[in-house]
Coordinates of C-alpha atoms and ligand atoms in Angstrom, one line a residue:
M237 CA 27.3 -19.7 -58.9
S238 CA 24.6 -21.3 -57.1
P239 CA 26.0 -25.2 -56.3
P240 CA 24.1 -27.6 -58.2
L241 CA 20.4 -28.7 -57.4
E242 CA 21.3 -32.1 -55.8
A243 CA 24.0 -30.9 -53.7
R244 CA 21.4 -28.2 -52.3
Y245 CA 19.1 -30.7 -51.4
R246 CA 21.5 -32.6 -49.3
N247 CA 22.7 -29.7 -47.3
S248 CA 18.7 -28.6 -46.8
M249 CA 18.2 -32.2 -45.5
R250 CA 21.5 -31.9 -43.1
R251 CA 19.9 -28.7 -41.8
R252 CA 16.4 -30.5 -41.3
E253 CA 18.0 -33.6 -39.4
L254 CA 20.2 -31.5 -37.2
L255 CA 16.9 -29.0 -36.3
T256 CA 14.8 -32.4 -35.5
S257 CA 17.7 -34.1 -33.4
L258 CA 18.0 -30.6 -31.2
M259 CA 14.1 -30.1 -31.2
A260 CA 14.0 -34.0 -30.1
A261 CA 16.8 -33.8 -27.1
P262 CA 15.6 -34.2 -23.3
L263 CA 15.8 -31.4 -21.2
A264 CA 18.2 -31.9 -18.6
V265 CA 15.0 -32.1 -15.9
T266 CA 14.3 -35.1 -13.3
A267 CA 11.2 -36.9 -13.1
Q268 CA 9.8 -35.2 -10.7
Q269 CA 10.4 -31.9 -12.1
T270 CA 8.5 -32.8 -15.2
N271 CA 5.6 -33.8 -12.9
R272 CA 5.5 -30.3 -11.8
T273 CA 6.2 -28.6 -15.1
R274 CA 3.3 -31.0 -16.5
G275 CA 0.8 -28.0 -15.1
L276 CA -1.6 -28.0 -13.0
P277 CA -5.2 -28.4 -13.9
K278 CA -7.5 -25.7 -14.9
L279 CA -9.4 -24.2 -11.7
T280 CA -12.2 -21.9 -12.2
I281 CA -13.9 -19.2 -9.5
R282 CA -16.9 -21.1 -7.9
N283 CA -18.4 -18.6 -5.2
V284 CA -16.8 -14.7 -4.4
R285 CA -18.6 -13.9 -0.9
P286 CA -17.6 -10.4 1.1
I287 CA -17.3 -10.8 4.7
A288 CA -17.9 -7.7 6.5
T289 CA -17.0 -7.2 10.1
S290 CA -15.9 -4.6 12.9
G291 CA -13.0 -7.0 14.0
G292 CA -14.7 -6.3 17.3
R293 CA -13.0 -3.2 17.9
G294 CA -15.0 -0.7 15.7
Y295 CA -13.0 -1.4 12.5
Q296 CA -15.2 -0.9 8.6
W297 CA -13.4 -4.1 7.2
V298 CA -14.6 -5.8 4.3
F299 CA -12.7 -9.0 3.1
V300 CA -13.2 -11.3 0.4
K301 CA -13.3 -15.1 0.1
V302 CA -12.6 -16.5 -3.7
E303 CA -13.6 -20.1 -3.7
T304 CA -12.2 -22.3 -6.4
S305 CA -13.6 -26.0 -8.3
E306 CA -11.1 -27.5 -6.0
P307 CA -13.1 -28.3 -2.8
G308 CA -11.4 -26.5 0.0
L309 CA -9.2 -24.1 -1.9
Y310 CA -9.8 -20.5 -1.5
G311 CA -8.4 -17.0 -1.4
I312 CA -8.9 -14.1 1.1
G313 CA -8.3 -10.8 -0.3
S314 CA -8.6 -6.9 1.9
A315 CA -11.5 -4.6 0.0
S316 CA -11.8 -2.7 3.1
N317 CA -12.7 0.9 3.1
V318 CA -13.2 2.9 6.2
N319 CA -15.4 5.6 4.7
N320 CA -17.7 3.2 2.2
A321 CA -17.7 -0.4 3.7
L322 CA -21.0 -1.3 3.0
S323 CA -20.6 0.7 -0.9
V324 CA -17.7 -1.8 -1.2
A325 CA -19.5 -5.3 0.3
T326 CA -22.2 -4.7 -2.0
A327 CA -20.3 -4.0 -5.2
I328 CA -18.6 -7.1 -4.7
E329 CA -21.7 -8.9 -3.7
K330 CA -24.3 -7.6 -6.7
H331 CA -22.1 -6.4 -9.3
Y332 CA -18.5 -8.5 -9.2
A333 CA -18.7 -11.7 -7.9
P334 CA -21.4 -12.5 -11.0
F335 CA -18.8 -11.2 -13.3
W336 CA -15.9 -13.4 -11.6
V337 CA -17.8 -17.1 -11.3
G338 CA -16.6 -19.1 -13.8
K339 CA -13.2 -17.5 -14.6
D340 CA -9.8 -19.0 -14.5
V341 CA -8.0 -18.5 -11.3
A342 CA -4.7 -19.0 -12.8
R343 CA -5.2 -15.8 -15.1
V344 CA -4.1 -13.3 -12.4
E345 CA -2.8 -10.8 -14.6
D346 CA -5.4 -11.0 -17.1
L347 CA -8.3 -11.1 -14.6
W348 CA -6.8 -8.0 -13.2
Q349 CA -7.4 -6.2 -16.5
N350 CA -10.5 -7.5 -17.0
T351 CA -12.1 -6.4 -13.9
H352 CA -10.1 -3.3 -13.9
T353 CA -12.1 -2.5 -17.1
R354 CA -15.1 -4.1 -16.1
G355 CA -17.4 -1.0 -15.6
Y356 CA -15.5 0.9 -18.4
W357 CA -14.9 3.9 -15.7
R358 CA -12.0 3.2 -13.8
N359 CA -9.7 4.1 -10.8
G360 CA -12.9 4.6 -8.8
T361 CA -12.4 4.3 -4.7
I362 CA -14.6 1.4 -4.7
H363 CA -13.9 0.0 -7.7
N364 CA -10.3 -0.1 -6.7
N365 CA -11.2 -1.6 -3.3
V366 CA -12.7 -4.3 -5.3
L367 CA -10.0 -4.7 -7.7
S368 CA -7.7 -5.3 -5.1
A369 CA -9.3 -7.7 -3.0
I370 CA -9.6 -10.1 -5.9
D371 CA -6.1 -9.5 -6.9
M372 CA -4.7 -10.4 -3.3
A373 CA -7.3 -13.5 -3.3
L374 CA -6.0 -14.9 -6.6
W375 CA -2.4 -14.3 -5.4
D376 CA -3.3 -16.4 -2.3
I377 CA -4.7 -19.3 -4.3
K378 CA -1.6 -18.9 -6.8
G379 CA 0.5 -19.5 -3.6
K380 CA -1.3 -21.9 -2.0
R381 CA -1.4 -24.5 -5.3
A382 CA 2.3 -23.5 -5.6
G383 CA 2.9 -24.7 -2.1
M384 CA 5.4 -21.5 -1.9
P385 CA 4.7 -17.8 -0.1
V386 CA 3.7 -14.8 -2.3
Y387 CA 6.5 -13.4 -1.7
D388 CA 8.7 -16.3 -3.0
L389 CA 6.4 -15.9 -6.4
L390 CA 7.0 -12.5 -6.5
G391 CA 11.2 -13.5 -6.8
G392 CA 12.2 -14.4 -3.1
K393 CA 13.3 -12.6 -0.3
A394 CA 15.4 -9.4 -0.8
R395 CA 15.6 -8.5 2.9
D396 CA 15.4 -10.6 6.1
A397 CA 12.6 -8.7 7.3
V398 CA 10.3 -5.7 7.2
P399 CA 11.2 -2.4 8.9
M400 CA 8.0 -0.7 9.9
Y401 CA 8.0 3.2 11.2
A402 CA 5.9 4.0 14.6
H403 CA 3.7 6.8 15.5
A404 CA 4.4 9.4 18.2
D405 CA 2.3 11.8 19.3
G406 CA 2.0 14.4 22.1
R407 CA 0.4 17.6 23.5
S408 CA 3.7 18.9 24.2
M409 CA 7.1 18.7 22.8
D410 CA 8.5 16.9 25.5
E411 CA 5.7 14.4 25.7
V412 CA 6.3 13.6 21.8
A413 CA 10.3 13.4 22.8
D414 CA 9.5 11.2 25.2
N415 CA 6.9 8.9 22.7
V416 CA 9.4 8.9 20.3
K417 CA 12.3 7.5 22.9
R418 CA 9.8 5.3 23.8
Y419 CA 9.4 3.6 20.6
M420 CA 13.4 3.9 20.0
D421 CA 14.0 1.8 22.9
E422 CA 11.5 -0.8 21.4
G423 CA 13.9 -1.0 18.5
Y424 CA 12.5 1.3 16.4
R425 CA 14.8 2.9 13.9
H426 CA 12.0 5.4 12.4
V427 CA 9.5 7.2 13.8
R428 CA 6.5 9.6 12.7
A429 CA 6.4 12.7 15.3
Q430 CA 3.1 14.4 15.4
M431 CA 2.3 17.1 17.6
G432 CA -1.6 16.8 19.1
G433 CA -3.4 14.5 16.8
Y434 CA -4.8 15.0 13.4
G435 CA -3.6 18.3 12.1
G436 CA -1.9 19.3 15.6
G437 CA 0.9 21.8 15.7
G438 CA -1.5 24.2 14.0
M439 CA -4.8 24.4 15.9
I440 CA -6.0 27.6 17.7
A441 CA -7.9 26.0 20.9
P442 CA -11.8 25.9 20.6
G443 CA -13.2 29.0 21.1
Q444 CA -9.8 31.3 21.2
G445 CA -8.7 33.9 18.8
S446 CA -11.1 36.1 16.6
R447 CA -14.1 34.1 15.2
P448 CA -17.1 35.3 13.2
A449 CA -20.1 35.7 15.4
E450 CA -22.0 32.6 15.9
G451 CA -19.4 31.0 13.9
F452 CA -17.1 27.8 14.1
K453 CA -16.4 27.3 17.8
G454 CA -13.8 24.0 17.6
A455 CA -10.3 24.1 17.3
A456 CA -9.1 25.7 13.7
F457 CA -6.3 24.9 11.8
D458 CA -4.3 28.0 10.7
E459 CA -1.3 27.3 8.3
E460 CA 1.0 30.0 9.5
L461 CA 1.1 28.7 13.0
Y462 CA 1.2 25.1 12.0
V463 CA 5.0 26.2 9.7
E464 CA 5.9 28.0 12.7
I465 CA 5.5 25.3 15.0
I466 CA 6.4 21.8 13.4
P467 CA 9.8 23.2 12.7
K468 CA 10.4 24.2 16.2
L469 CA 9.4 20.6 17.2
F470 CA 11.8 18.9 14.9
E471 CA 14.5 21.0 16.4
H472 CA 13.6 19.9 20.2
L473 CA 13.6 16.3 19.1
R474 CA 17.0 16.7 17.6
V475 CA 18.8 18.3 20.8
K476 CA 17.0 16.0 23.0
L477 CA 17.4 12.5 21.1
G478 CA 20.3 13.4 18.9
K479 CA 20.7 12.3 15.0
D480 CA 20.6 9.0 14.6
V481 CA 16.3 8.3 14.6
K482 CA 15.1 8.6 11.5
L483 CA 12.4 10.8 11.8
C484 CA 8.9 11.3 10.0
H485 CA 6.0 14.2 9.9
D486 CA 2.7 13.7 8.1
V487 CA 1.0 17.1 7.2
H488 CA -2.1 15.5 6.3
E489 CA -1.8 17.6 3.1
H490 CA -3.4 20.3 4.8
L491 CA -0.7 23.6 3.3
S492 CA -1.4 25.4 0.2
G493 CA 1.5 25.5 -2.1
A494 CA 3.7 28.4 -0.9
M495 CA 3.3 27.3 2.7
A496 CA 4.2 23.7 1.2
V497 CA 7.3 25.1 -0.1
E498 CA 8.1 27.0 3.0
L499 CA 7.6 24.1 5.9
S500 CA 9.6 21.8 3.7
K501 CA 12.4 24.4 3.7
R502 CA 12.4 25.2 7.4
V503 CA 12.8 21.6 8.6
E504 CA 15.8 20.9 6.2
P505 CA 18.1 21.3 8.9
Y506 CA 16.6 18.5 11.0
R507 CA 17.2 16.0 8.6
L508 CA 13.7 13.7 8.3
F509 CA 13.4 10.7 6.7
F510 CA 10.2 12.1 5.2
L511 CA 8.0 14.8 5.0
E512 CA 4.4 12.9 4.2
D513 CA 1.6 14.6 2.4
V514 CA 2.8 18.2 2.5
L515 CA -0.1 18.8 -0.2
P516 CA -3.2 17.7 -0.8
P517 CA -3.7 15.6 -4.4
E518 CA -4.9 18.3 -6.5
Q519 CA -1.9 20.5 -6.2
I520 CA 0.8 17.9 -6.7
Q521 CA 2.5 20.4 -9.4
W522 CA 3.6 22.2 -6.2
F523 CA 6.3 19.6 -6.0
R524 CA 8.4 20.9 -8.8
N525 CA 8.8 24.4 -6.5
I526 CA 9.5 22.3 -3.5
R527 CA 12.4 20.6 -5.4
Q528 CA 13.6 23.3 -6.5
V529 CA 14.6 24.9 -3.0
T530 CA 15.0 21.9 -0.4
T531 CA 16.6 18.3 -0.1
T532 CA 14.3 17.1 2.0
P533 CA 12.9 13.9 1.3
M534 CA 9.0 14.0 0.1
A535 CA 6.5 11.2 0.7
M536 CA 3.2 11.2 -1.3
G537 CA 0.1 8.9 -2.1
E538 CA -1.7 7.6 0.5
L539 CA -4.9 9.1 -1.6
F540 CA -3.8 8.4 -4.9
T541 CA -5.8 5.9 -7.0
H542 CA -4.8 6.5 -10.5
P543 CA -1.4 5.8 -12.1
L544 CA -1.4 9.4 -13.4
E545 CA -1.1 10.8 -10.1
W546 CA 1.7 8.8 -9.4
V547 CA 3.8 8.5 -12.4
P548 CA 4.7 12.1 -13.4
L549 CA 5.8 12.6 -9.7
I550 CA 8.0 9.4 -9.8
S551 CA 9.4 9.5 -13.3
E552 CA 10.1 13.2 -12.7
R553 CA 11.7 12.4 -9.3
L554 CA 9.8 15.0 -7.6
I555 CA 9.0 12.5 -4.5
D556 CA 11.1 10.2 -2.6
F557 CA 8.5 7.9 -1.5
F558 CA 5.8 6.3 -2.7
R559 CA 2.6 6.1 0.1
G560 CA 0.2 4.4 -1.8
R561 CA -2.3 1.9 0.0
V562 CA -1.9 -1.5 -1.3
S563 CA -5.8 -2.1 -1.3
Q564 CA -6.4 1.5 -2.6
I565 CA -4.1 1.0 -5.8
G566 CA -5.2 -2.8 -7.1
G567 CA -3.6 -5.1 -5.2
I568 CA -0.3 -7.2 -5.5
T569 CA -0.4 -7.0 -9.0
A570 CA -0.5 -2.8 -9.1
A571 CA 1.9 -2.6 -6.3
R572 CA 4.7 -4.7 -7.8
K573 CA 4.4 -2.3 -11.3
V574 CA 4.7 0.8 -9.0
A575 CA 7.4 -0.7 -7.4
A576 CA 9.2 -1.6 -10.6
L577 CA 8.6 2.2 -11.7
C578 CA 9.8 3.4 -8.4
E579 CA 13.2 1.6 -9.1
T580 CA 13.5 3.0 -12.5
F581 CA 13.6 6.4 -11.0
G582 CA 15.3 5.7 -7.9
C583 CA 12.1 6.6 -5.7
R584 CA 11.4 4.2 -2.6
T585 CA 7.8 2.7 -1.3
A586 CA 6.4 3.3 1.6
F587 CA 2.8 1.8 1.8
Q588 CA 0.3 3.4 3.6
E589 CA -1.2 1.6 6.5
G590 CA -3.3 3.9 9.2
G591 CA -5.0 2.7 12.4
D592 CA -8.5 1.5 10.1
N593 CA -6.3 -0.7 8.1
D594 CA -6.8 -4.2 7.9
P595 CA -4.5 -7.7 8.7
V596 CA -4.7 -8.9 5.4
N597 CA -4.0 -5.7 3.3
Q598 CA -0.7 -5.4 5.5
L599 CA 0.3 -8.8 4.8
A600 CA -0.3 -8.2 1.0
A601 CA 1.9 -4.8 1.3
W602 CA 4.6 -7.2 3.7
H603 CA 5.1 -10.0 0.7
V604 CA 5.5 -6.9 -2.1
D605 CA 7.7 -5.5 0.9
L606 CA 9.9 -8.4 1.3
S607 CA 10.1 -9.1 -2.6
I608 CA 11.0 -5.7 -3.8
S609 CA 14.4 -3.8 -4.4
S610 CA 12.7 -0.1 -4.5
F611 CA 11.6 -0.8 -0.6
G612 CA 11.9 2.1 1.3
I613 CA 10.0 1.4 4.7
Q614 CA 6.4 0.5 5.9
E615 CA 3.9 2.1 8.1
E616 CA 3.6 0.6 11.1
N617 CA -0.3 -0.8 12.0
H618 CA -0.5 -3.2 15.4
F619 CA -3.8 -5.2 16.0
P620 CA -5.7 -6.3 19.3
A621 CA -5.4 -10.2 20.4
I622 CA -9.3 -10.1 19.1
V623 CA -7.9 -9.8 15.6
H624 CA -5.3 -12.0 16.0
E625 CA -7.7 -14.4 16.9
M626 CA -10.0 -14.1 14.1
L627 CA -7.7 -13.5 11.3
P628 CA -4.7 -16.5 12.3
G629 CA -1.7 -15.3 10.4
T630 CA -2.0 -11.8 11.3
A631 CA 1.6 -10.4 11.3
Q632 CA 3.4 -9.9 14.1
L633 CA 5.6 -6.5 15.1
K634 CA 8.3 -6.9 17.1
G635 CA 11.2 -4.7 18.2
G636 CA 10.5 -2.5 14.6
Y637 CA 10.1 -5.0 12.1
L638 CA 6.7 -6.9 10.8
Y639 CA 6.8 -10.6 10.5
G640 CA 4.6 -12.6 8.2
N641 CA 4.9 -16.3 8.0
D642 CA 6.2 -18.8 5.5
Q643 CA 2.9 -20.4 5.1
P644 CA 1.8 -20.9 1.2
G645 CA 0.0 -18.1 -0.3
L646 CA -0.5 -14.6 1.9
G647 CA -0.4 -17.0 5.1
I648 CA -3.7 -15.7 6.7
D649 CA -6.9 -17.3 7.2
I650 CA -10.6 -15.6 8.2
N651 CA -12.4 -17.0 10.9
E652 CA -16.0 -16.6 9.5
A653 CA -18.4 -17.6 12.9
M654 CA -16.1 -15.3 14.5
A655 CA -16.0 -12.7 12.2
A656 CA -19.9 -12.7 12.0
K657 CA -20.4 -12.4 15.7
H658 CA -18.9 -8.8 15.1
P659 CA -20.5 -7.2 12.2
L660 CA -20.0 -4.0 10.9
V661 CA -21.4 -1.0 12.4
P662 CA -23.5 1.4 10.3
P663 CA -22.1 5.0 10.2
G664 CA -23.8 7.2 12.6
P665 CA -24.2 11.0 12.0
G666 CA -21.8 13.5 12.7
D667 CA -18.3 14.8 11.1
S668 CA -15.9 12.3 9.7
W669 CA -12.2 12.4 11.9
T670 CA -10.7 14.4 8.3
T671 CA -13.0 17.3 8.9
V672 CA -10.8 20.2 9.9
R673 CA -12.1 23.8 9.7
G674 CA -10.3 27.4 9.9
M675 CA -11.2 30.1 11.9
D676 CA -13.9 31.5 9.5
G677 CA -15.8 27.9 9.7
S678 CA -14.0 26.7 5.9
L679 CA -13.1 23.6 5.4
V680 CA -9.5 22.5 5.1
R681 CA -8.8 19.9 2.7
P682 CA -6.9 16.7 3.5
Ligands
MG793 MG1 -0.6 10.6 5.7

């Protein structure tokens, strides 16, 4: 039986009073904290400019500078694309800057999604560079406003510093061993070992071997030769250097499916830290075959631009290291999401650098590396003194570790006057460094 109407009314009033008193209860915060949580005034994007420079050393770098409605407050991002620098710079200036001006600086995720879908078609390489650049610049601005380095905004340090792997090469196995040893002596625990440059180890010398009449005369890649030689290189390195150094190797995507499986099996006794890019991006289904026959850890992804390329490999536990480049996958926002996916499925990050990359992208990767649990390793990249002068705050590489700084934001700036003195060198004729051919003159895809 229900209580009388008057009693029900009294109970209801008591509950309401209790609720009101709880809502009115002051939060346990100091006046200083109250001021901080009152929120920052709304800022908008006032102007966006691409800054293109050779860095004084023949680089093809494009940065963005995002200026806000607060005088003097701006952010820097990396849009570098060694193969399409002028296209990226034009896209920023002509298509994206007008779209961004007037938008809310604070809404990083929203502006990321809005930029991502702005062109309707997405995940193109140039579009991803542009998207990455605005994303980094917005994180830079957010950090400067908060007075915190970006890694703190991302959750704080999960490690003390960021270990890097070095690049050792050589024309002979002894020379490779000597160069790996040199890095070990510098303090590196991880070293990538190559033999004879891009595609090296599988090259038939220029003019040698059976070639078509009047055909290709240059150094020719032969995958069976490569699969014979590379395991011998790692056997040699283990004999000379012992088992402690963590060795990597990059295949540069040059193998066909069965040969990729074969090489992965053959290097297993030499316990690589990872075997990188053993397949071209069009053939990633072959990772399933590799997983069935060997425990050699797999690293893949520097050519990836679409989540549908990396999600199956990570979620099906077919690769061990994700190698995407931060400025090619969508910036810090995208890198954080990949890192979370990696953590869920036991994969680790090994964000790509390469010699063409720039210090802003390197620092963006560094802030993510520092703050994630799924970090594996970071690829080494070092810059000449002129770059440290042009981009003050460029990270320092010491003893196999990369050190950024604790300044608010990304912790890097650009001397625009100096950058202007070193403009981009327009691309000339001739093949790209990625052009590799076989004995019959056919292209070998990277
Ligand atoms: Mg690679």
